[in-house]
Amino acid sequence: MAFDMYLVIFLIFGALCIAGALNLLLQRHPINSALSLIVVMTSLAVLYLLLGAEFLAAAQVIVYSGAIMVLFTFVIMLLNAGEEERTRGSRAAYLVGFPGVAALLGLLTYIFLSVRMPLGNAQLGGGTLVTTSDLSRVLFRDLLLPFEVTSILILVAILGAVALARKEES
Amino acid sequence: MSPLLIYVLLSIAKVAVVTVVLLMCVAYTVLLERKVVGRIQNRFGPSRVGPFGLLQPLADGLKLFLKEDIMPTSVYRPLYILAPVIALACALLSIAVVPFGANIQYRGIDLFQISDLNIGLLVILGVTSVGVYGIALSGWASNNKYSLLGSLRSSAQMVSYELALGLSLVGVVIRAGSLRLRDIVDVQATHGILSWNVFGGFQIVAFFIYLIAAYAETNRAPFDLVEAESELTGGYHTEYSSMKFAMFFMAEYANMITVGCVATLLFFGGWSSPFGNLLPAPNNIVIQALLPIFWFVIKVFFFVFLYIWVRGTTPRFRYDQLMGFGWKFLVPLAIANIIVAALIYAPR
């Protein structure tokens, strides 16, 4: 019973995610594409929730659907970007792109089908990353150094962005 | 009846009751605001409909419902219609994780909370951060310069203050060791007023950061630049009329009530009594169940009143002051508060 419920929710939000991703590509207006991306990210959050990664799901909504996409829409509104022109696209995309995507999809399908049994029972982090405190234990105890190094990297990126955006004093 | 059916029916009943009560509270908060701001400005406020104007919300609702729904010709229709729906939905959604009273179970179902999540606090933050879209999209889709300016201001303001708001809550989470709202209240329920986070938890700075940031998040005075009447006519809802306007209006007041609930839960001990164990526990089971709700409602009412009080007495910020205050004062202060809280609770 419970399993069926999870499966139904997974199918609904998986379909929503793919529909949002397709809509993102097909829409001609940038703001519609941005909104489709929000749908994709929020349905991804629900999928995380189904996997038992509740903190990750909440962080996905707060950081991606919330903060980052607000900045996206903010920029689109500020630039007042109009509708895109529809071109036929480059020939290279047709020649390489579609076969490439088909090959990638085939490869992924093959992998998923061949290791279906172990993946079917997968838990994020092998069942140890269930609650927020588990996650923070890993992040702040076991992987403290990589975590801090990453945060310094992001700080450097922020400083670089500020330095680039600053106007030269004349 | 099967347990599943009882569970579903009781859950639906809970959702229905909470939604109706919340919407009634929204309607009467509007009346309270008009009355109190009226008194602050030396006038009476609405007094004609019903005794003391108590039926005014009903008349307002009827008026907004019957007004013509004008759709300007140059708006971008899908988003113009979607925006108020997003705003109202997000405003109503976060009340779902708020516990209103002590954990009283009836057939295995918590009577005074719709859903008890162990990421309750994060859910509220997430819903708030999605709520920005309602305002941002309404301004853009209206195709009106006032609306666009209002919504640009609001997006920038809400994104900036969300940071300080989130950081201010970390101290509370450190003390409780949990993101579940019931755990956060239980930590504060031991010694009455002395164990509330705002006093005994040494989170008084965090409380004021939260309060200020929450006022900015809900676009209320003194941070109501989003709908600054003197500059932007109506701000993001300039082009809206009838029920769509009412939805924005309801969303604003529902957000106020949610902020009141969250402030109560996180800093003022939720439903716990301020007297702790000084008062003997009542024998009657009904009073035992309803007394916590009484304390909760009193505290939330205080916060809603504070909102109105602040609106009636403070002038509006200038936009650069608002941004400077948020980034240069509130965020560093919130970070310093986290360090202090961590040092206080580290020895445990």
Short mmCIF file of C-alpha atoms in Angstrom, two decimals:
data_model
loop_
_atom_site.label_atom_id
_atom_site.label_comp_id
_atom_site.label_asym_id
_atom_site.label_seq_id
_atom_site.Cartn_x
_atom_site.Cartn_y
_atom_site.Cartn_z
CA MET A 1 0.00 0.00 0.00
CA ALA A 2 2.61 2.49 1.14
CA PHE A 3 4.91 1.40 -1.65
CA ASP A 4 2.21 2.07 -4.26
CA MET A 5 1.65 5.53 -2.80
CA TYR A 6 5.36 6.35 -3.16
CA LEU A 7 5.35 5.02 -6.70
CA VAL A 8 2.36 7.17 -7.65
CA ILE A 9 3.95 10.29 -6.17
CA PHE A 10 7.22 9.47 -7.90
CA LEU A 11 5.50 9.07 -11.26
CA ILE A 12 3.52 12.30 -10.89
CA PHE A 13 6.51 14.42 -9.95
CA GLY A 14 8.85 12.66 -12.34
CA ALA A 15 6.44 13.45 -15.16
CA LEU A 16 6.08 17.02 -13.93
CA CYS A 17 9.86 17.37 -13.85
CA ILE A 18 10.27 16.14 -17.44
CA ALA A 19 7.34 18.24 -18.65
CA GLY A 20 8.87 21.30 -17.01
CA ALA A 21 12.24 20.57 -18.60
CA LEU A 22 10.67 20.20 -22.05
CA ASN A 23 8.63 23.35 -21.56
CA LEU A 24 11.82 25.16 -20.58
CA LEU A 25 13.27 24.37 -24.00
CA LEU A 26 10.12 24.92 -26.06
CA GLN A 27 8.91 28.20 -24.58
CA ARG A 28 9.98 31.25 -26.50
CA HIS A 29 9.70 33.78 -23.73
CA PRO A 30 12.59 33.77 -21.21
CA ILE A 31 10.31 34.28 -18.21
CA ASN A 32 8.24 31.22 -19.09
CA SER A 33 11.43 29.22 -19.37
CA ALA A 34 12.56 30.48 -15.98
CA LEU A 35 9.23 29.48 -14.43
CA SER A 36 9.50 26.02 -16.00
CA LEU A 37 12.91 25.69 -14.38
CA ILE A 38 11.32 26.47 -11.02
CA VAL A 39 8.81 23.67 -11.62
CA VAL A 40 11.68 21.29 -12.45
CA MET A 41 13.59 22.22 -9.30
CA THR A 42 10.58 21.97 -7.02
CA SER A 43 9.64 18.54 -8.39
CA LEU A 44 13.24 17.46 -7.88
CA ALA A 45 12.84 18.53 -4.25
CA VAL A 46 9.83 16.23 -3.95
CA LEU A 47 11.87 13.37 -5.43
CA TYR A 48 14.59 14.00 -2.83
CA LEU A 49 11.89 13.87 -0.17
CA LEU A 50 10.77 10.49 -1.50
CA LEU A 51 14.35 9.25 -1.11
CA GLY A 52 14.28 10.31 2.53
CA ALA A 53 16.64 13.26 2.12
CA GLU A 54 14.43 15.82 3.82
CA PHE A 55 17.07 18.44 4.51
CA LEU A 56 18.28 18.26 0.92
CA ALA A 57 14.69 18.73 -0.29
CA ALA A 58 14.17 21.80 1.88
CA ALA A 59 17.54 23.23 0.86
CA GLN A 60 16.67 22.62 -2.80
CA VAL A 61 13.46 24.65 -2.44
CA ILE A 62 15.04 27.42 -0.37
CA VAL A 63 18.24 27.82 -2.39
CA TYR A 64 17.32 26.84 -5.95
CA SER A 65 13.59 27.44 -6.38
CA GLY A 66 13.77 30.36 -4.00
CA ALA A 67 16.93 32.44 -4.03
CA ILE A 68 18.66 31.55 -7.29
CA MET A 69 15.59 31.50 -9.51
CA VAL A 70 14.39 34.78 -8.01
CA LEU A 71 17.66 36.29 -9.22
CA PHE A 72 17.06 34.74 -12.66
CA THR A 73 13.58 36.24 -12.95
CA PHE A 74 14.91 39.47 -11.48
CA VAL A 75 17.48 39.76 -14.27
CA ILE A 76 14.94 38.83 -16.95
CA MET A 77 12.53 41.46 -15.66
CA LEU A 78 15.29 44.05 -15.37
CA LEU A 79 16.54 43.50 -18.91
CA ASN A 80 12.95 43.25 -20.10
CA ALA A 81 14.06 40.46 -22.42
CA GLY A 82 11.69 39.98 -25.32
CA GLU A 83 10.65 36.86 -27.14
CA GLU A 84 13.42 34.84 -28.69
CA GLU A 85 13.65 34.38 -32.40
CA ARG A 86 13.26 30.85 -33.54
CA THR A 87 16.08 29.77 -35.82
CA ARG A 88 16.61 26.47 -37.51
CA GLY A 89 19.69 25.85 -35.41
CA SER A 90 23.14 24.88 -36.55
CA ARG A 91 23.69 21.81 -38.69
CA ALA A 92 26.31 20.51 -36.26
CA ALA A 93 23.63 20.25 -33.59
CA TYR A 94 21.53 18.05 -35.83
CA LEU A 95 24.44 15.93 -36.99
CA VAL A 96 26.12 15.43 -33.61
CA GLY A 97 23.58 16.48 -31.04
CA PHE A 98 20.70 14.09 -31.66
CA PRO A 99 22.85 10.97 -32.10
CA GLY A 100 24.85 12.04 -29.06
CA VAL A 101 21.74 12.40 -26.92
CA ALA A 102 20.39 9.10 -28.23
CA ALA A 103 23.68 7.37 -27.39
CA LEU A 104 23.74 8.90 -23.89
CA LEU A 105 20.14 7.90 -23.22
CA GLY A 106 20.84 4.39 -24.47
CA LEU A 107 23.89 4.11 -22.24
CA LEU A 108 22.02 5.36 -19.17
CA THR A 109 19.09 3.05 -19.85
CA TYR A 110 21.46 0.11 -20.22
CA ILE A 111 23.20 0.93 -16.94
CA PHE A 112 19.98 1.43 -15.04
CA LEU A 113 18.48 -1.76 -16.39
CA SER A 114 21.57 -3.85 -15.71
CA VAL A 115 22.04 -2.68 -12.09
CA ARG A 116 18.33 -2.31 -11.43
CA MET A 117 18.23 -4.56 -8.40
CA PRO A 118 20.78 -2.74 -6.20
CA LEU A 119 19.52 0.66 -7.34
CA GLY A 120 15.93 -0.20 -6.51
CA ASN A 121 16.69 -0.33 -2.81
CA ALA A 122 19.12 2.59 -2.84
CA GLN A 123 19.14 5.04 0.02
CA LEU A 124 21.14 8.22 -0.17
CA GLY A 125 24.51 7.54 1.47
CA GLY A 126 23.69 3.93 2.16
CA GLY A 127 21.01 4.68 4.74
CA THR A 128 23.17 6.78 7.02
CA LEU A 129 22.02 10.17 5.74
CA VAL A 130 18.46 10.09 7.00
CA THR A 131 18.06 13.11 9.22
CA THR A 132 19.47 16.60 9.23
CA SER A 133 21.76 15.78 12.16
CA ASP A 134 23.21 12.80 10.26
CA LEU A 135 23.94 15.05 7.33
CA SER A 136 25.57 17.71 9.48
CA ARG A 137 27.64 15.08 11.28
CA VAL A 138 29.10 13.98 7.95
CA LEU A 139 29.52 17.53 6.74
CA PHE A 140 31.08 19.09 9.82
CA ARG A 141 32.97 16.14 11.26
CA ASP A 142 34.00 13.62 8.62
CA LEU A 143 34.28 15.98 5.68
CA LEU A 144 35.12 19.20 7.49
CA LEU A 145 38.21 20.11 5.47
CA PRO A 146 36.64 19.72 2.00
CA PHE A 147 33.61 21.63 3.26
CA GLU A 148 35.66 24.56 4.51
CA VAL A 149 37.83 24.56 1.38
CA THR A 150 34.68 24.71 -0.75
CA SER A 151 33.34 27.63 1.26
CA ILE A 152 36.64 29.50 0.76
CA LEU A 153 36.40 28.78 -2.96
CA ILE A 154 32.91 30.29 -3.05
CA LEU A 155 34.14 33.29 -1.07
CA VAL A 156 36.89 33.81 -3.62
CA ALA A 157 34.33 33.64 -6.41
CA ILE A 158 32.16 36.25 -4.66
CA LEU A 159 35.14 38.58 -4.20
CA GLY A 160 36.04 38.10 -7.85
CA ALA A 161 32.51 38.98 -8.92
CA VAL A 162 32.55 42.11 -6.75
CA ALA A 163 35.93 43.14 -8.13
CA LEU A 164 34.69 42.68 -11.71
CA ALA A 165 31.43 44.52 -11.10
CA ARG A 166 33.01 47.50 -9.36
CA LYS A 167 33.29 50.66 -11.37
CA GLU A 168 36.74 52.18 -11.80
CA GLU A 169 37.02 55.40 -9.83
CA SER A 170 37.81 58.18 -12.22
CA MET B 1 -14.85 2.81 9.83
CA SER B 2 -11.39 1.71 8.85
CA PRO B 3 -8.41 3.52 10.44
CA LEU B 4 -7.34 4.88 7.07
CA LEU B 5 -10.74 6.43 6.41
CA ILE B 6 -10.78 8.02 9.87
CA TYR B 7 -7.29 9.35 9.27
CA VAL B 8 -8.24 10.89 5.92
CA LEU B 9 -11.49 12.38 7.21
CA LEU B 10 -9.90 13.85 10.33
CA SER B 11 -7.04 15.30 8.29
CA ILE B 12 -9.46 16.96 5.87
CA ALA B 13 -11.47 18.30 8.81
CA LYS B 14 -8.31 19.73 10.38
CA VAL B 15 -7.29 21.43 7.13
CA ALA B 16 -10.78 22.87 6.67
CA VAL B 17 -10.99 24.20 10.24
CA VAL B 18 -7.52 25.75 10.14
CA THR B 19 -8.14 27.38 6.75
CA VAL B 20 -11.47 28.84 7.81
CA VAL B 21 -10.09 30.11 11.12
CA LEU B 22 -7.04 31.58 9.39
CA LEU B 23 -9.17 33.39 6.80
CA MET B 24 -11.46 34.73 9.54
CA CYS B 25 -8.38 35.94 11.41
CA VAL B 26 -7.17 37.61 8.23
CA ALA B 27 -10.50 39.41 7.80
CA TYR B 28 -10.55 40.60 11.39
CA THR B 29 -6.86 41.58 11.35
CA VAL B 30 -7.77 44.01 8.57
CA LEU B 31 -10.53 45.44 10.75
CA LEU B 32 -8.19 45.58 13.76
CA GLU B 33 -5.62 47.41 11.70
CA ARG B 34 -8.15 49.97 10.49
CA LYS B 35 -9.47 50.48 14.01
CA VAL B 36 -6.07 50.74 15.72
CA VAL B 37 -4.45 52.92 13.06
CA GLY B 38 -7.58 55.05 13.24
CA ARG B 39 -7.14 55.50 16.99
CA ILE B 40 -3.45 56.27 16.53
CA GLN B 41 -4.42 58.99 14.06
CA ASN B 42 -7.14 60.39 16.34
CA ARG B 43 -10.14 59.04 14.46
CA PHE B 44 -12.55 56.17 14.96
CA GLY B 45 -11.96 53.84 12.04
CA PRO B 46 -14.88 51.85 10.59
CA SER B 47 -17.88 52.07 12.91
CA ARG B 48 -21.01 51.92 10.74
CA VAL B 49 -21.48 48.27 9.77
CA GLY B 50 -22.69 46.30 12.76
CA PRO B 51 -21.89 47.07 16.40
CA PHE B 52 -18.47 48.82 16.62
CA GLY B 53 -18.04 48.12 12.90
CA LEU B 54 -17.64 44.43 13.61
CA LEU B 55 -19.35 43.37 10.39
CA GLN B 56 -17.07 45.56 8.26
CA PRO B 57 -14.91 42.61 7.02
CA LEU B 58 -18.09 40.95 5.72
CA ALA B 59 -19.07 44.10 3.85
CA ASP B 60 -15.53 44.50 2.48
CA GLY B 61 -15.46 40.91 1.30
CA LEU B 62 -18.84 41.26 -0.38
CA LYS B 63 -17.75 44.47 -2.07
CA LEU B 64 -14.52 42.98 -3.41
CA PHE B 65 -16.37 39.89 -4.58
CA LEU B 66 -19.01 41.84 -6.49
CA LYS B 67 -16.65 44.35 -8.10
CA GLU B 68 -15.94 44.07 -11.78
CA ASP B 69 -12.81 42.08 -12.49
CA ILE B 70 -10.94 44.34 -14.89
CA MET B 71 -8.33 42.71 -17.07
CA PRO B 72 -6.13 45.38 -18.65
CA THR B 73 -5.49 44.74 -22.34
CA SER B 74 -1.70 44.82 -22.32
CA VAL B 75 -1.03 42.40 -19.49
CA TYR B 76 0.62 39.03 -19.97
CA ARG B 77 -2.47 37.00 -19.12
CA PRO B 78 -1.20 33.62 -17.83
CA LEU B 79 1.20 35.13 -15.31
CA TYR B 80 -1.15 37.99 -14.45
CA ILE B 81 -3.70 35.41 -13.30
CA LEU B 82 -1.14 33.05 -11.77
CA ALA B 83 0.60 35.67 -9.61
CA PRO B 84 -2.13 36.27 -6.98
CA VAL B 85 -2.74 32.52 -6.78
CA ILE B 86 0.94 31.91 -5.97
CA ALA B 87 0.94 34.70 -3.41
CA LEU B 88 -2.13 33.45 -1.57
CA ALA B 89 -1.22 29.76 -1.81
CA CYS B 90 2.22 30.35 -0.33
CA ALA B 91 0.76 32.51 2.41
CA LEU B 92 -1.74 29.82 3.42
CA LEU B 93 0.65 26.89 3.01
CA SER B 94 3.10 27.59 5.79
CA ILE B 95 0.41 27.48 8.48
CA ALA B 96 0.26 23.70 7.86
CA VAL B 97 3.35 23.01 9.95
CA VAL B 98 2.46 25.33 12.83
CA PRO B 99 1.52 23.54 16.06
CA PHE B 100 -1.25 25.46 17.82
CA GLY B 101 -1.38 23.56 21.10
CA ALA B 102 0.01 20.70 23.10
CA ASN B 103 0.34 17.34 21.39
CA ILE B 104 -3.09 15.83 22.06
CA GLN B 105 -3.79 12.67 20.13
CA TYR B 106 -7.17 11.41 19.10
CA ARG B 107 -6.99 7.97 17.50
CA GLY B 108 -3.35 8.54 16.69
CA ILE B 109 -3.90 11.91 15.08
CA ASP B 110 -2.43 15.12 16.40
CA LEU B 111 -5.40 17.42 16.91
CA PHE B 112 -3.65 20.78 17.03
CA GLN B 113 -1.25 20.59 14.12
CA ILE B 114 -1.92 19.72 10.49
CA SER B 115 1.39 18.01 9.83
CA ASP B 116 4.27 17.46 12.20
CA LEU B 117 7.40 17.49 10.04
CA ASN B 118 10.90 17.22 11.40
CA ILE B 119 11.97 19.91 8.94
CA GLY B 120 9.05 22.18 9.90
CA LEU B 121 11.16 25.29 10.24
CA LEU B 122 12.79 24.75 6.84
CA VAL B 123 9.39 24.23 5.24
CA ILE B 124 8.29 27.65 6.48
CA LEU B 125 11.48 29.24 5.14
CA GLY B 126 11.10 27.44 1.81
CA VAL B 127 7.49 28.47 1.35
CA THR B 128 8.38 32.06 2.18
CA SER B 129 11.16 32.07 -0.39
CA VAL B 130 8.81 30.75 -3.08
CA GLY B 131 6.22 33.37 -2.09
CA VAL B 132 8.43 36.06 -3.63
CA TYR B 133 7.28 34.94 -7.07
CA GLY B 134 3.71 36.07 -6.48
CA ILE B 135 4.83 39.66 -6.09
CA ALA B 136 7.68 39.52 -8.62
CA LEU B 137 5.52 38.05 -11.39
CA SER B 138 2.52 40.29 -10.71
CA GLY B 139 4.66 43.36 -11.29
CA TRP B 140 6.20 42.05 -14.47
CA ALA B 141 3.00 40.63 -15.94
CA SER B 142 1.05 43.85 -15.30
CA ASN B 143 3.14 45.65 -17.93
CA ASN B 144 3.06 48.83 -15.87
CA LYS B 145 6.10 50.80 -14.77
CA TYR B 146 4.82 51.33 -11.24
CA SER B 147 4.09 47.63 -10.82
CA LEU B 148 7.46 46.65 -12.24
CA LEU B 149 9.33 49.05 -9.96
CA GLY B 150 7.36 47.77 -6.99
CA SER B 151 8.07 44.14 -7.76
CA LEU B 152 11.76 44.77 -8.49
CA ARG B 153 12.06 46.47 -5.14
CA SER B 154 10.27 43.63 -3.43
CA SER B 155 12.39 40.89 -5.03
CA ALA B 156 15.60 42.62 -4.00
CA GLN B 157 14.29 43.38 -0.54
CA MET B 158 12.94 39.91 0.15
CA VAL B 159 16.06 38.13 -1.12
CA SER B 160 18.28 40.37 1.02
CA TYR B 161 16.29 40.09 4.22
CA GLU B 162 15.67 36.38 3.83
CA LEU B 163 19.36 35.92 4.57
CA ALA B 164 19.22 37.77 7.88
CA LEU B 165 15.95 36.02 8.71
CA GLY B 166 17.38 32.56 8.12
CA LEU B 167 20.58 33.33 10.03
CA SER B 168 18.68 34.70 13.02
CA LEU B 169 16.94 31.35 13.52
CA VAL B 170 20.16 29.33 13.77
CA GLY B 171 20.61 30.12 17.47
CA VAL B 172 17.16 28.72 18.23
CA VAL B 173 17.95 25.56 16.26
CA ILE B 174 21.27 25.18 18.07
CA ARG B 175 19.49 25.30 21.43
CA ALA B 176 16.74 22.85 20.48
CA GLY B 177 18.99 20.60 18.40
CA SER B 178 16.09 20.04 16.03
CA LEU B 179 14.23 21.69 13.17
CA ARG B 180 10.93 20.25 14.33
CA LEU B 181 8.71 23.01 15.70
CA ARG B 182 7.33 20.87 18.53
CA ASP B 183 10.86 20.10 19.76
CA ILE B 184 11.72 23.79 19.65
CA VAL B 185 8.70 24.59 21.82
CA ASP B 186 9.31 21.69 24.21
CA VAL B 187 12.78 23.02 24.98
CA GLN B 188 11.19 26.30 26.07
CA ALA B 189 8.31 24.82 28.03
CA THR B 190 10.15 23.82 31.21
CA HIS B 191 10.33 26.94 33.39
CA GLY B 192 7.74 29.26 31.95
CA ILE B 193 8.91 32.67 30.83
CA LEU B 194 12.47 32.03 32.08
CA SER B 195 13.12 29.27 29.59
CA TRP B 196 11.72 31.03 26.54
CA ASN B 197 14.31 31.53 23.86
CA VAL B 198 13.98 35.29 23.98
CA PHE B 199 15.02 35.40 27.66
CA GLY B 200 16.45 32.16 28.98
CA GLY B 201 17.78 31.08 25.62
CA PHE B 202 19.81 34.30 25.23
CA GLN B 203 18.24 34.87 21.81
CA ILE B 204 16.95 38.38 22.37
CA VAL B 205 19.19 39.80 19.64
CA ALA B 206 18.11 37.04 17.30
CA PHE B 207 14.50 37.83 18.11
CA PHE B 208 14.85 41.45 17.08
CA ILE B 209 16.74 40.49 13.93
CA TYR B 210 13.97 38.05 13.11
CA LEU B 211 11.27 40.61 13.78
CA ILE B 212 12.88 43.30 11.61
CA ALA B 213 13.67 40.87 8.80
CA ALA B 214 10.17 39.44 8.95
CA TYR B 215 8.64 42.90 8.63
CA ALA B 216 10.72 43.39 5.52
CA GLU B 217 9.79 39.93 4.22
CA THR B 218 6.10 40.66 4.52
CA ASN B 219 6.54 44.11 2.96
CA ARG B 220 4.99 45.87 5.92
CA ALA B 221 5.78 49.31 7.30
CA PRO B 222 8.44 50.60 7.79
CA PHE B 223 9.67 48.44 4.90
CA ASP B 224 6.64 48.82 2.64
CA LEU B 225 8.56 50.41 -0.23
CA VAL B 226 7.03 47.77 -2.44
CA GLU B 227 3.68 49.51 -2.33
CA ALA B 228 4.80 52.99 -1.34
CA GLU B 229 1.62 54.89 -2.23
CA SER B 230 3.30 58.26 -2.59
CA GLU B 231 5.82 56.99 -5.14
CA LEU B 232 4.33 53.97 -6.86
CA THR B 233 0.53 54.47 -6.62
CA GLY B 234 -0.11 50.88 -5.51
CA GLY B 235 3.13 49.10 -6.29
CA TYR B 236 2.86 45.57 -7.60
CA HIS B 237 -0.95 45.39 -7.36
CA THR B 238 -1.66 48.66 -9.19
CA GLU B 239 -3.33 46.87 -12.10
CA TYR B 240 -5.28 44.39 -10.03
CA SER B 241 -8.92 44.68 -9.10
CA SER B 242 -11.73 42.71 -7.49
CA MET B 243 -10.89 39.24 -6.16
CA LYS B 244 -7.35 39.22 -7.56
CA PHE B 245 -6.58 42.31 -5.52
CA ALA B 246 -8.29 40.71 -2.53
CA MET B 247 -6.03 37.67 -2.88
CA PHE B 248 -2.92 39.82 -2.59
CA PHE B 249 -4.48 41.58 0.36
CA MET B 250 -5.34 38.32 2.09
CA ALA B 251 -1.86 36.96 1.37
CA GLU B 252 -0.28 39.97 3.07
CA TYR B 253 -2.32 39.58 6.23
CA ALA B 254 -2.01 35.79 6.29
CA ASN B 255 1.75 36.28 6.12
CA MET B 256 1.55 38.65 9.08
CA ILE B 257 -0.26 36.00 11.09
CA THR B 258 2.26 33.34 10.06
CA VAL B 259 5.13 35.57 11.16
CA GLY B 260 3.33 36.06 14.47
CA CYS B 261 2.95 32.28 14.85
CA VAL B 262 6.60 31.61 14.00
CA ALA B 263 7.87 34.33 16.34
CA THR B 264 5.70 32.87 19.10
CA LEU B 265 6.91 29.33 18.48
CA LEU B 266 10.58 30.14 18.14
CA PHE B 267 11.11 32.85 20.72
CA PHE B 268 8.11 33.09 23.04
CA GLY B 269 7.59 29.49 24.01
CA GLY B 270 4.77 28.62 21.62
CA TRP B 271 1.74 27.34 23.50
CA SER B 272 3.57 27.00 26.82
CA SER B 273 2.34 29.04 29.75
CA PRO B 274 4.48 32.01 30.86
CA PHE B 275 4.10 30.90 34.49
CA GLY B 276 5.58 27.47 33.97
CA ASN B 277 4.77 25.20 36.90
CA LEU B 278 3.68 28.02 39.21
CA LEU B 279 0.10 27.49 38.11
CA PRO B 280 -1.26 24.08 39.04
CA ALA B 281 -2.23 21.95 36.05
CA PRO B 282 -6.02 22.05 35.54
CA ASN B 283 -7.87 18.83 36.22
CA ASN B 284 -10.47 19.15 33.51
CA ILE B 285 -9.23 17.57 30.29
CA VAL B 286 -10.95 20.14 28.08
CA ILE B 287 -9.31 23.04 29.89
CA GLN B 288 -6.03 21.16 29.75
CA ALA B 289 -6.35 21.01 25.98
CA LEU B 290 -7.61 24.54 25.45
CA LEU B 291 -5.35 26.47 27.84
CA PRO B 292 -2.23 26.08 25.62
CA ILE B 293 -4.27 27.35 22.65
CA PHE B 294 -5.28 30.35 24.73
CA TRP B 295 -1.62 31.21 25.45
CA PHE B 296 -0.72 30.69 21.80
CA VAL B 297 -3.51 32.94 20.55
CA ILE B 298 -2.64 35.67 23.10
CA LYS B 299 0.98 35.69 21.93
CA VAL B 300 0.12 35.72 18.24
CA PHE B 301 -2.37 38.52 18.86
CA PHE B 302 0.40 40.50 20.53
CA PHE B 303 2.58 40.16 17.43
CA VAL B 304 -0.23 41.10 15.06
CA PHE B 305 -0.96 44.13 17.23
CA LEU B 306 2.74 45.04 17.18
CA TYR B 307 2.67 44.93 13.39
CA ILE B 308 -0.19 47.43 13.34
CA TRP B 309 1.36 49.56 16.06
CA VAL B 310 4.62 49.80 14.10
CA ARG B 311 2.74 50.65 10.95
CA GLY B 312 0.89 53.44 12.70
CA THR B 313 3.97 55.02 14.23
CA THR B 314 7.04 54.68 12.01
CA PRO B 315 7.89 56.44 8.75
CA ARG B 316 9.04 54.53 5.69
CA PHE B 317 12.69 53.77 4.98
CA ARG B 318 14.45 55.12 1.93
CA TYR B 319 15.48 52.41 -0.50
CA ASP B 320 19.27 52.74 -0.07
CA GLN B 321 18.82 52.88 3.71
CA LEU B 322 16.83 49.67 3.52
CA MET B 323 19.49 47.81 1.57
CA GLY B 324 22.36 49.20 3.66
CA PHE B 325 20.56 48.31 6.88
CA GLY B 326 19.91 44.77 5.70
CA TRP B 327 23.34 43.93 4.36
CA LYS B 328 25.68 46.02 6.49
CA PHE B 329 23.94 45.75 9.85
CA LEU B 330 21.47 42.87 10.14
CA VAL B 331 23.47 40.16 8.36
CA PRO B 332 26.74 40.74 10.26
CA LEU B 333 24.81 40.99 13.52
CA ALA B 334 23.02 37.72 12.76
CA ILE B 335 26.35 36.01 12.05
CA ALA B 336 27.80 37.35 15.30
CA ASN B 337 24.72 36.06 17.09
CA ILE B 338 25.28 32.58 15.67
CA ILE B 339 28.86 32.60 17.00
CA VAL B 340 27.71 33.71 20.45
CA ALA B 341 24.92 31.13 20.53
CA ALA B 342 27.33 28.42 19.43
CA LEU B 343 29.75 29.39 22.23
CA ILE B 344 26.96 29.39 24.82
CA TYR B 345 25.63 25.99 23.84
CA ALA B 346 28.95 24.35 22.93
CA PRO B 347 29.79 23.15 26.49
CA ARG B 348 26.65 21.02 26.72
#
